[in-house]
mmCIF file of C-alpha atoms and ligand atoms in Angstrom:
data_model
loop_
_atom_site.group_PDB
_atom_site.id
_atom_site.type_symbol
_atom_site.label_atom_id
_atom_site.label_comp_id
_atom_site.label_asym_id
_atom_site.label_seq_id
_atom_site.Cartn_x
_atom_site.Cartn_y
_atom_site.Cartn_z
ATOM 1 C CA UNK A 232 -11.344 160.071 -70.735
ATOM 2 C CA UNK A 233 -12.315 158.239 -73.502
ATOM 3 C CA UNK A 234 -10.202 158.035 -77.085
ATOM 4 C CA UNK A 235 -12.195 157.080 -80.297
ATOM 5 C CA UNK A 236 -9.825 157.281 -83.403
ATOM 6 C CA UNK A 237 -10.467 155.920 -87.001
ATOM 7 C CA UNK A 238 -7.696 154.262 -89.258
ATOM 8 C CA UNK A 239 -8.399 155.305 -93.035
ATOM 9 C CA UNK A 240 -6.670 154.314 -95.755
ATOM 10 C CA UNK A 241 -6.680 152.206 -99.300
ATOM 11 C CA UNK A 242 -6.978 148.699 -98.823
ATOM 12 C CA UNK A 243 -3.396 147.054 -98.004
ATOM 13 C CA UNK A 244 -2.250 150.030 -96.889
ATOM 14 C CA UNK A 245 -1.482 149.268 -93.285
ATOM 15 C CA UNK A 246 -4.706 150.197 -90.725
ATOM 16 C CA UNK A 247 -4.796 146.747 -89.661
ATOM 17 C CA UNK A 248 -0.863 146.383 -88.751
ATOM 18 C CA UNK A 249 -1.652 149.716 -86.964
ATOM 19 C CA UNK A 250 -4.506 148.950 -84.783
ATOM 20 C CA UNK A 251 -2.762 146.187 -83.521
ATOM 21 C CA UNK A 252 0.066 147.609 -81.784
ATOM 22 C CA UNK A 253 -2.336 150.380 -80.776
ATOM 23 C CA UNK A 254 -4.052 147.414 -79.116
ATOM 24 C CA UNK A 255 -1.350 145.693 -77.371
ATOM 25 C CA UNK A 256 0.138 149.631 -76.299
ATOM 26 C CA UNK A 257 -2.461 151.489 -75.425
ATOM 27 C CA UNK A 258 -5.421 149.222 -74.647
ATOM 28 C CA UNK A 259 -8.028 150.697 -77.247
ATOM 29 C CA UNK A 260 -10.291 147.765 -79.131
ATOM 30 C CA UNK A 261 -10.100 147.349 -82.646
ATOM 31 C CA UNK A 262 -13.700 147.664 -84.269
ATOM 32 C CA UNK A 263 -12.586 146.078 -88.106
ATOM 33 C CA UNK A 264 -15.579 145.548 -90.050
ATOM 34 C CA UNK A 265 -13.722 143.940 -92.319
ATOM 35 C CA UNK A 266 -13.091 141.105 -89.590
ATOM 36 C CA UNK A 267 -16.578 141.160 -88.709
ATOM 37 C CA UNK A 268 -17.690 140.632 -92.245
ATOM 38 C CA UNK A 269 -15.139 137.550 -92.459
ATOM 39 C CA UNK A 270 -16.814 136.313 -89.656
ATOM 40 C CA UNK A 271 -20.356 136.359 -90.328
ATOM 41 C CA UNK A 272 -19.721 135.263 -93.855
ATOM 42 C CA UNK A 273 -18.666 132.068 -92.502
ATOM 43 C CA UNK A 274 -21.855 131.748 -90.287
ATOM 44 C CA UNK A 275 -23.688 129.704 -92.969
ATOM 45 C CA UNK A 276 -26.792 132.336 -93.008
ATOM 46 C CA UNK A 277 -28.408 133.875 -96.117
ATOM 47 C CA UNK A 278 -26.575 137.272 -95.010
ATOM 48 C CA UNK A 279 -23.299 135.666 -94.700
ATOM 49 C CA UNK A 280 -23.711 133.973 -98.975
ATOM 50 C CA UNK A 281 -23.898 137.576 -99.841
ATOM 51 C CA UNK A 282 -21.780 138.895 -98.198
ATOM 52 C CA UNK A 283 -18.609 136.519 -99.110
ATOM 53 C CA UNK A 284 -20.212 137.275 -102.611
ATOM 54 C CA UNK A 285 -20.002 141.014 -102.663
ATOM 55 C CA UNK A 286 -16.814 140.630 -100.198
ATOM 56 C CA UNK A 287 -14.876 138.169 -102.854
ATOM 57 C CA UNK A 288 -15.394 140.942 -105.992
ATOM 58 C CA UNK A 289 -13.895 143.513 -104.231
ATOM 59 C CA UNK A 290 -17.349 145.231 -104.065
ATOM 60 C CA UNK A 291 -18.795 146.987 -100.597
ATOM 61 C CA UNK A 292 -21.114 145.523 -98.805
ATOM 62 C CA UNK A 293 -24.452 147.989 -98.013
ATOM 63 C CA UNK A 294 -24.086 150.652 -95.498
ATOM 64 C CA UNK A 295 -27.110 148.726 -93.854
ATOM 65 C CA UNK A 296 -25.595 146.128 -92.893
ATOM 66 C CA UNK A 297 -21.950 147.575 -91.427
ATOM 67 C CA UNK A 298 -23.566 149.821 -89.480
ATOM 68 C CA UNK A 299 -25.324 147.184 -88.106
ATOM 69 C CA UNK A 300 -22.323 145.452 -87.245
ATOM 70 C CA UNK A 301 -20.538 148.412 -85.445
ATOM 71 C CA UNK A 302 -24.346 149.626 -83.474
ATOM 72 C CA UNK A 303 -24.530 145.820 -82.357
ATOM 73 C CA UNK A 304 -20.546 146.605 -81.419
ATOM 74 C CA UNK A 305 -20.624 149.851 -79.620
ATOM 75 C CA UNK A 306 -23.817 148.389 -77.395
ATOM 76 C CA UNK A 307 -22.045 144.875 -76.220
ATOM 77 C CA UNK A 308 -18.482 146.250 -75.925
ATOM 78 C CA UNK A 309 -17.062 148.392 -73.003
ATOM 79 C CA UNK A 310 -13.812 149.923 -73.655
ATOM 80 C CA UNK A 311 -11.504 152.708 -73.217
ATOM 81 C CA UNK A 312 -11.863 153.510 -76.654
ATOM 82 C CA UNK A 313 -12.334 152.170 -80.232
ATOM 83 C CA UNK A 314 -9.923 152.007 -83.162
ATOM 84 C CA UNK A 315 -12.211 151.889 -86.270
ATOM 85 C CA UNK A 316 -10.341 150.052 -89.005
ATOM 86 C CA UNK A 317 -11.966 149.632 -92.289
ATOM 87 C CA UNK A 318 -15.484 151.659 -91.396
ATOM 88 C CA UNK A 319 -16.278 154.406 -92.013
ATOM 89 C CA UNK A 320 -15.797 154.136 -95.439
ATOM 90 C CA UNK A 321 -18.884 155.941 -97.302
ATOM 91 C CA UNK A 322 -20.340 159.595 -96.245
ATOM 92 C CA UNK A 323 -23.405 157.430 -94.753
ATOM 93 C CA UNK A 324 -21.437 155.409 -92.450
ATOM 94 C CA UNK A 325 -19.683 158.980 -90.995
ATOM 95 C CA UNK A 326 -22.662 160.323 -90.070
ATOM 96 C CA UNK A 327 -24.213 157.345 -88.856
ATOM 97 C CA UNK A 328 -20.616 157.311 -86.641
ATOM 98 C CA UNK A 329 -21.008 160.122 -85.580
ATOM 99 C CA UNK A 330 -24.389 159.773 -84.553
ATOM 100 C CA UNK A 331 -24.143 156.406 -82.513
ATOM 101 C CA UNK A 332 -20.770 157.838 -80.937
ATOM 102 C CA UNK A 333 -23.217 160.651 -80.207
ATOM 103 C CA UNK A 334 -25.848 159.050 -78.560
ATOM 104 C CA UNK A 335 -23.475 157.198 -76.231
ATOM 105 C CA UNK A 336 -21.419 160.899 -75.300
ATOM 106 C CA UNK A 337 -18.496 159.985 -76.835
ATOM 107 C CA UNK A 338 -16.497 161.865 -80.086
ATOM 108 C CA UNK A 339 -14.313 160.541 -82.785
ATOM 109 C CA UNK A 340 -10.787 162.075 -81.366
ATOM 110 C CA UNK A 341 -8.772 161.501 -84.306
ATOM 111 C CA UNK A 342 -8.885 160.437 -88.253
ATOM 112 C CA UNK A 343 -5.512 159.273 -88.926
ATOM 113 C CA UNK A 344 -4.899 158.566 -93.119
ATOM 114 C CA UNK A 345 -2.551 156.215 -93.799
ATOM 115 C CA UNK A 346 -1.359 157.114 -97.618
ATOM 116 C CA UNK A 347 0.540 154.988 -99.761
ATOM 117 C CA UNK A 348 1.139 154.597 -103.336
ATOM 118 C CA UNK A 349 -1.420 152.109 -105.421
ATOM 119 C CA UNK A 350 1.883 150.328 -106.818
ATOM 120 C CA UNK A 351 3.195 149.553 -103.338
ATOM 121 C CA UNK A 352 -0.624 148.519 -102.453
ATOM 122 C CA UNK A 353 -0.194 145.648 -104.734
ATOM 123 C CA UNK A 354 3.083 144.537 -103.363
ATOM 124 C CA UNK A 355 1.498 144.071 -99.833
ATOM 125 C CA UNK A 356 -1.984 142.626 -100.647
ATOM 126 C CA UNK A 357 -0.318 139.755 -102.979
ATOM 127 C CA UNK A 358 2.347 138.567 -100.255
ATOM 128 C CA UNK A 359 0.473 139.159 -96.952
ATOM 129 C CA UNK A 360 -0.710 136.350 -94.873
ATOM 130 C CA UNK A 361 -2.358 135.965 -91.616
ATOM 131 C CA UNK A 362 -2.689 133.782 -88.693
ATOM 132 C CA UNK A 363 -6.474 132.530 -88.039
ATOM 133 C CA UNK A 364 -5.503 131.650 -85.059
ATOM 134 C CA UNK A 365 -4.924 134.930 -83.112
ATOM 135 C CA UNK A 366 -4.986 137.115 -86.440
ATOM 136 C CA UNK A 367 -1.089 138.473 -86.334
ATOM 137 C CA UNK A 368 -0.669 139.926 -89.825
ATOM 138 C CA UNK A 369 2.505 138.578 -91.922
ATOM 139 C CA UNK A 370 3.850 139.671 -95.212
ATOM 140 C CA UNK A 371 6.389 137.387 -97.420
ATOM 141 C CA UNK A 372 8.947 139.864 -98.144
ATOM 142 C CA UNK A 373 8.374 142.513 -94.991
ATOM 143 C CA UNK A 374 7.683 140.761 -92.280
ATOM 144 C CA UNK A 375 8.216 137.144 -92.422
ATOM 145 C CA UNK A 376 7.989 134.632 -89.681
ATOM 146 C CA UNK A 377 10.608 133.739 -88.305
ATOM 147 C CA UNK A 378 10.653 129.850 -88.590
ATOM 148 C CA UNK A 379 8.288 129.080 -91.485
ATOM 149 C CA UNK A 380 4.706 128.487 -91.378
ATOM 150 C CA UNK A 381 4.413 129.216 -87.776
ATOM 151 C CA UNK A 382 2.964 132.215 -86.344
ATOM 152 C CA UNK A 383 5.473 133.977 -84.437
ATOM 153 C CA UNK A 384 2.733 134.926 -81.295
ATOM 154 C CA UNK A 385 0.999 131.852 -80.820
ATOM 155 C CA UNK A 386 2.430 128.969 -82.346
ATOM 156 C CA UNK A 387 -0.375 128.165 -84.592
ATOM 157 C CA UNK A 388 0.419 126.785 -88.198
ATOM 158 C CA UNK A 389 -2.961 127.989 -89.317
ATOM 159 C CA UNK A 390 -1.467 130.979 -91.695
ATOM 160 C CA UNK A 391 -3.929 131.733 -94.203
ATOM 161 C CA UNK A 392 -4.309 134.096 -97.456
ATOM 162 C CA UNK A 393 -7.840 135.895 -97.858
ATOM 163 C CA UNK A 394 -9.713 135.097 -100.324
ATOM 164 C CA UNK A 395 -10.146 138.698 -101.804
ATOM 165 C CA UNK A 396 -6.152 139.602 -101.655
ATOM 166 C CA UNK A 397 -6.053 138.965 -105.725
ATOM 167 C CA UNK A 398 -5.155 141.452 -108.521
ATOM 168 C CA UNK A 399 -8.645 141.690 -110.103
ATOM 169 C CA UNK A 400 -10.418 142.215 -106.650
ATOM 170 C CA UNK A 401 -7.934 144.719 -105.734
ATOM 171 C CA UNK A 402 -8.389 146.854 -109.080
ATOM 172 C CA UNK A 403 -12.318 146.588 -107.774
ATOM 173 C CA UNK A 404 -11.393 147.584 -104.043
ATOM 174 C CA UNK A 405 -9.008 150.451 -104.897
ATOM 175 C CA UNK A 406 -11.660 152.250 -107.231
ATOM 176 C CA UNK A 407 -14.328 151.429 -104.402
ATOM 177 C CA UNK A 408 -11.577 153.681 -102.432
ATOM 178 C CA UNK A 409 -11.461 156.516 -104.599
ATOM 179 C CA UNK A 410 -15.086 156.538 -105.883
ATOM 180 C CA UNK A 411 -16.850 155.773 -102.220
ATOM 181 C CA UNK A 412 -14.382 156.307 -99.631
ATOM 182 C CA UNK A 413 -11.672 158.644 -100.490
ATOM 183 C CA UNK A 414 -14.335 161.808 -100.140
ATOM 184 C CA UNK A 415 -14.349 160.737 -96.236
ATOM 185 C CA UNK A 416 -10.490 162.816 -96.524
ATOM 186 C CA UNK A 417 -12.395 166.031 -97.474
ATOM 187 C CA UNK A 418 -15.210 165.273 -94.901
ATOM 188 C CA UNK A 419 -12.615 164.675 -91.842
ATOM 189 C CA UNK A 420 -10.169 167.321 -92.945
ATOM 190 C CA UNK A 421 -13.113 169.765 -92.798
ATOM 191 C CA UNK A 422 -13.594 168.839 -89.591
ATOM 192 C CA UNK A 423 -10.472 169.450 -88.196
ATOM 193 C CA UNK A 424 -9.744 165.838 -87.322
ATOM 194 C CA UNK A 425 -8.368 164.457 -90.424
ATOM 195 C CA UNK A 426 -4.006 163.591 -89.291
ATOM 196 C CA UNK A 427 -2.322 162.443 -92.309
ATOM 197 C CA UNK A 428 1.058 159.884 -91.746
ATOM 198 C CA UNK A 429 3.253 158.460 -94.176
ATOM 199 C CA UNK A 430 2.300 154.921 -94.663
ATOM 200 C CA UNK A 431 5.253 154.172 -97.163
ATOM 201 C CA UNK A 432 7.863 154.589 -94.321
ATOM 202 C CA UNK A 433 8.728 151.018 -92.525
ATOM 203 C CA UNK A 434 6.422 149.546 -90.188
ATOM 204 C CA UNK A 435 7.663 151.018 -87.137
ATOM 205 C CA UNK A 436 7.969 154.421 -88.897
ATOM 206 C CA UNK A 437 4.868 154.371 -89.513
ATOM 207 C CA UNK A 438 3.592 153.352 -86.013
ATOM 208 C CA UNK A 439 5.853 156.455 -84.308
ATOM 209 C CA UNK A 440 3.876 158.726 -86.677
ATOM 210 C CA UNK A 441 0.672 157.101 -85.612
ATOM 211 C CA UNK A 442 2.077 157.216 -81.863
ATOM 212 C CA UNK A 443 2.811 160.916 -82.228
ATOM 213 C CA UNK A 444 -1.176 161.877 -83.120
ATOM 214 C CA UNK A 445 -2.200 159.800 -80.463
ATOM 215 C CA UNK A 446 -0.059 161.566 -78.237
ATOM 216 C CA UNK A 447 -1.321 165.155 -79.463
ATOM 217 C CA UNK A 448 -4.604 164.193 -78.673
ATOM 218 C CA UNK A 449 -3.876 162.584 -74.937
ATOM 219 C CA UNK A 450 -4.553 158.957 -76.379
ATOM 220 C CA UNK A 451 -2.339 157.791 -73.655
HETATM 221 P P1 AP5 B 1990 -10.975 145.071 -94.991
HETATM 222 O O1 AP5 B 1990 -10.718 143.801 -94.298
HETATM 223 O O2 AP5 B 1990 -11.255 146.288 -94.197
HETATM 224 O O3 AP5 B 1990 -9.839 145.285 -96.043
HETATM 225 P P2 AP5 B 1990 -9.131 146.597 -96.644
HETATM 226 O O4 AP5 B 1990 -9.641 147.927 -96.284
HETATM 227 O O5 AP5 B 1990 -9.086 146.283 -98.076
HETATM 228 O O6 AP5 B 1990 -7.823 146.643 -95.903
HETATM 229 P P3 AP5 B 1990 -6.879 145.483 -95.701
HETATM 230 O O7 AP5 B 1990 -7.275 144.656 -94.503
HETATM 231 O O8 AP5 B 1990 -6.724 144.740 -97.000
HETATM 232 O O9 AP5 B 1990 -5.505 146.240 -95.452
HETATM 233 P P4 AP5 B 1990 -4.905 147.010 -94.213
HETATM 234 O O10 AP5 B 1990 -4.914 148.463 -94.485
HETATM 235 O O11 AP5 B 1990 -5.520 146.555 -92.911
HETATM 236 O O12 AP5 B 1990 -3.414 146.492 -94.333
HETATM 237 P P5 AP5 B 1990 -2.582 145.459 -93.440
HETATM 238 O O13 AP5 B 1990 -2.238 146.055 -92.124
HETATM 239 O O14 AP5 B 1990 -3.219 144.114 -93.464
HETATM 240 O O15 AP5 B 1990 -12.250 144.909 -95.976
HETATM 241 C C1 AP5 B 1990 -12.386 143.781 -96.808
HETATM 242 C C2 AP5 B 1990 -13.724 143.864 -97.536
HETATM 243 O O16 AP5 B 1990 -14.807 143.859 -96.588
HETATM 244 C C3 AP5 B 1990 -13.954 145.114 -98.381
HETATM 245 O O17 AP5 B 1990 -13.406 145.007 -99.665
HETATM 246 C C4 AP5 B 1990 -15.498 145.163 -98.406
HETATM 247 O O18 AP5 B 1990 -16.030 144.213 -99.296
HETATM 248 C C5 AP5 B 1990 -15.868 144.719 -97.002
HETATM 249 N N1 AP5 B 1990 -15.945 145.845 -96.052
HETATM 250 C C6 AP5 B 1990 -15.162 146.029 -94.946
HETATM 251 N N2 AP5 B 1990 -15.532 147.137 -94.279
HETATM 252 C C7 AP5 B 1990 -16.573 147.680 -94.976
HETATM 253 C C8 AP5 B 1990 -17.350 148.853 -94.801
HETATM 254 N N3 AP5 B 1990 -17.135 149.696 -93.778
HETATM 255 N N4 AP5 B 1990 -18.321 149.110 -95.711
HETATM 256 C C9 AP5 B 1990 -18.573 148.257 -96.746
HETATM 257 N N5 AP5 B 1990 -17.855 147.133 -96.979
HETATM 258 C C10 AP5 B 1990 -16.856 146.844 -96.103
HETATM 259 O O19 AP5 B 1990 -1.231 145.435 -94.300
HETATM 260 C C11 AP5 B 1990 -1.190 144.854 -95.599
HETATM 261 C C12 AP5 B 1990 0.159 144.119 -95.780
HETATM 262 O O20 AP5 B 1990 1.203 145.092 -95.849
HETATM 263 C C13 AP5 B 1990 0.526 143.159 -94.637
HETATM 264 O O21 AP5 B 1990 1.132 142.019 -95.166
HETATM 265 C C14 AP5 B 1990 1.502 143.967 -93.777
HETATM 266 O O22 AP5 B 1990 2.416 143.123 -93.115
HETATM 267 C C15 AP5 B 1990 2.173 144.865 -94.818
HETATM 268 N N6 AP5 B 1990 2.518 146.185 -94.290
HETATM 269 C C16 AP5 B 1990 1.801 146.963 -93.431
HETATM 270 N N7 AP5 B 1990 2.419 148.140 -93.201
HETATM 271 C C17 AP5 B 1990 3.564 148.120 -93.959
HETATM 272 C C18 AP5 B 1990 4.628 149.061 -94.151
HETATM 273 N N8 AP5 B 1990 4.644 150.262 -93.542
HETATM 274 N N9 AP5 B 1990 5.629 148.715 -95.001
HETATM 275 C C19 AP5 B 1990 5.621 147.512 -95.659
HETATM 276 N N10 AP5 B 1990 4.643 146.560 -95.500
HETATM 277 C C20 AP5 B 1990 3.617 146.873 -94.663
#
């Protein structure tokens, strides 16, 4: 049996912190376009200059080109099941999900919204950091390393701060949400598949909530 579950939510608000204990726990693979985007905007191609462009105002980047990301994804990778964390996030992307997840006999299982409150977004975009080395996610106040500037997993001492975690690109992300990817709520709920959690409980709150859906739908 195969589990296919996506993590929506407003930028900061937790999917990515999510997917990765659903990772280590339950041996799905996280699908993050936003990772894949960081990546091929470092691959010094004339795809990669726009996208850090469109990526660093807060803007999204064209359906086109995500989808591409996650087809080129769902072809290469064999797994268990997928989280998708960050995609969809317009009504074209959904249907192109659905379709690819289609084609390949699979389903998406689950929708689980994380909601939190736009003040607390802030809080947790301006003090998270994370490790480019194996891409644990820190935040200053919430979860801190424990001996500082080392990554508590790996060791590294490469702890970075994304370029797009500032207050004017997260005014342009958060009405990006609401205007382009907050009607994917209304789509998923229609379907039956939309779970809502509370994502301003603590972090391991949170994850029991996220632990219960993926119970209810044998994600085990
Ligand atoms: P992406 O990388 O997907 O960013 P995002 O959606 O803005 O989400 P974040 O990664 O910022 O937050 P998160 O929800 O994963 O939170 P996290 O777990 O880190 O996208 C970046 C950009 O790429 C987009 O703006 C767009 O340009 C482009 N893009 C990506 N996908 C696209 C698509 N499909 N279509 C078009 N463009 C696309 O947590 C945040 C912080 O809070 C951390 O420090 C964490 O430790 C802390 N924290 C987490 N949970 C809690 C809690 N319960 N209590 C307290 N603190 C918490």
């Amino acid at each position: 049996m195969t589990i296919n579950i996506i993590l929506l939510g407003p930028p900061g608000a937790g999917k990515g912190t999510q997917a990765r204990t659903l990772v280590e726990e339950r041996g799905l693979v996280q699908l993050s376009t936003g990772d894949m985007l960081r990546e091929a905007r470092t691959s010094g191609t004339e795809m990669g200059r726009v996208v850090a462009e469109v990526m660093d105002k807060g803007q999204l980047v064209t359906d086109e080109i995500v989808i591409g990301l996650i087809r080129e994804k769902l072809e290469t990778v064999d797994a268990p099941g997928f989280i998708f964390d960050g995609f969809p996030r317009t009504l074209p992307q959904a249907d192109a999900l659905n379709d690819l997840l289609a084609g390949m006999g699979r389903q998406i299982d689950a929708v689980i919204e994380i909601q939190v409150d736009d003040t607390a977004l802030v809080d947790r975009i301006s003090g998270r950091f994370t490790c480019g080395n194996c891409g644990e996610v820190y935040h200053d106040q919430t979860k801190p390393t424990a001996k500082p500037g080392v990554c508590d997993l790996c060791g590294s001492t490469d702890l970075k701060r994304r370029a797009d975690d500032n207050a004017d690109s997260l005014k342009t992300r958060l009405l990006e949400y609401y205007k382009k990817t907050s009607p994917l709520i209304g789509y998923y709920y229609a379907k039956k598949q939309l779970h809502p959690v509370d994502g301003m409980a603590e972090m391991d709150e949170v994850g029991r909530q996220v632990a219960a859906v993926m119970d209810g739908i044998g994600g085990r």
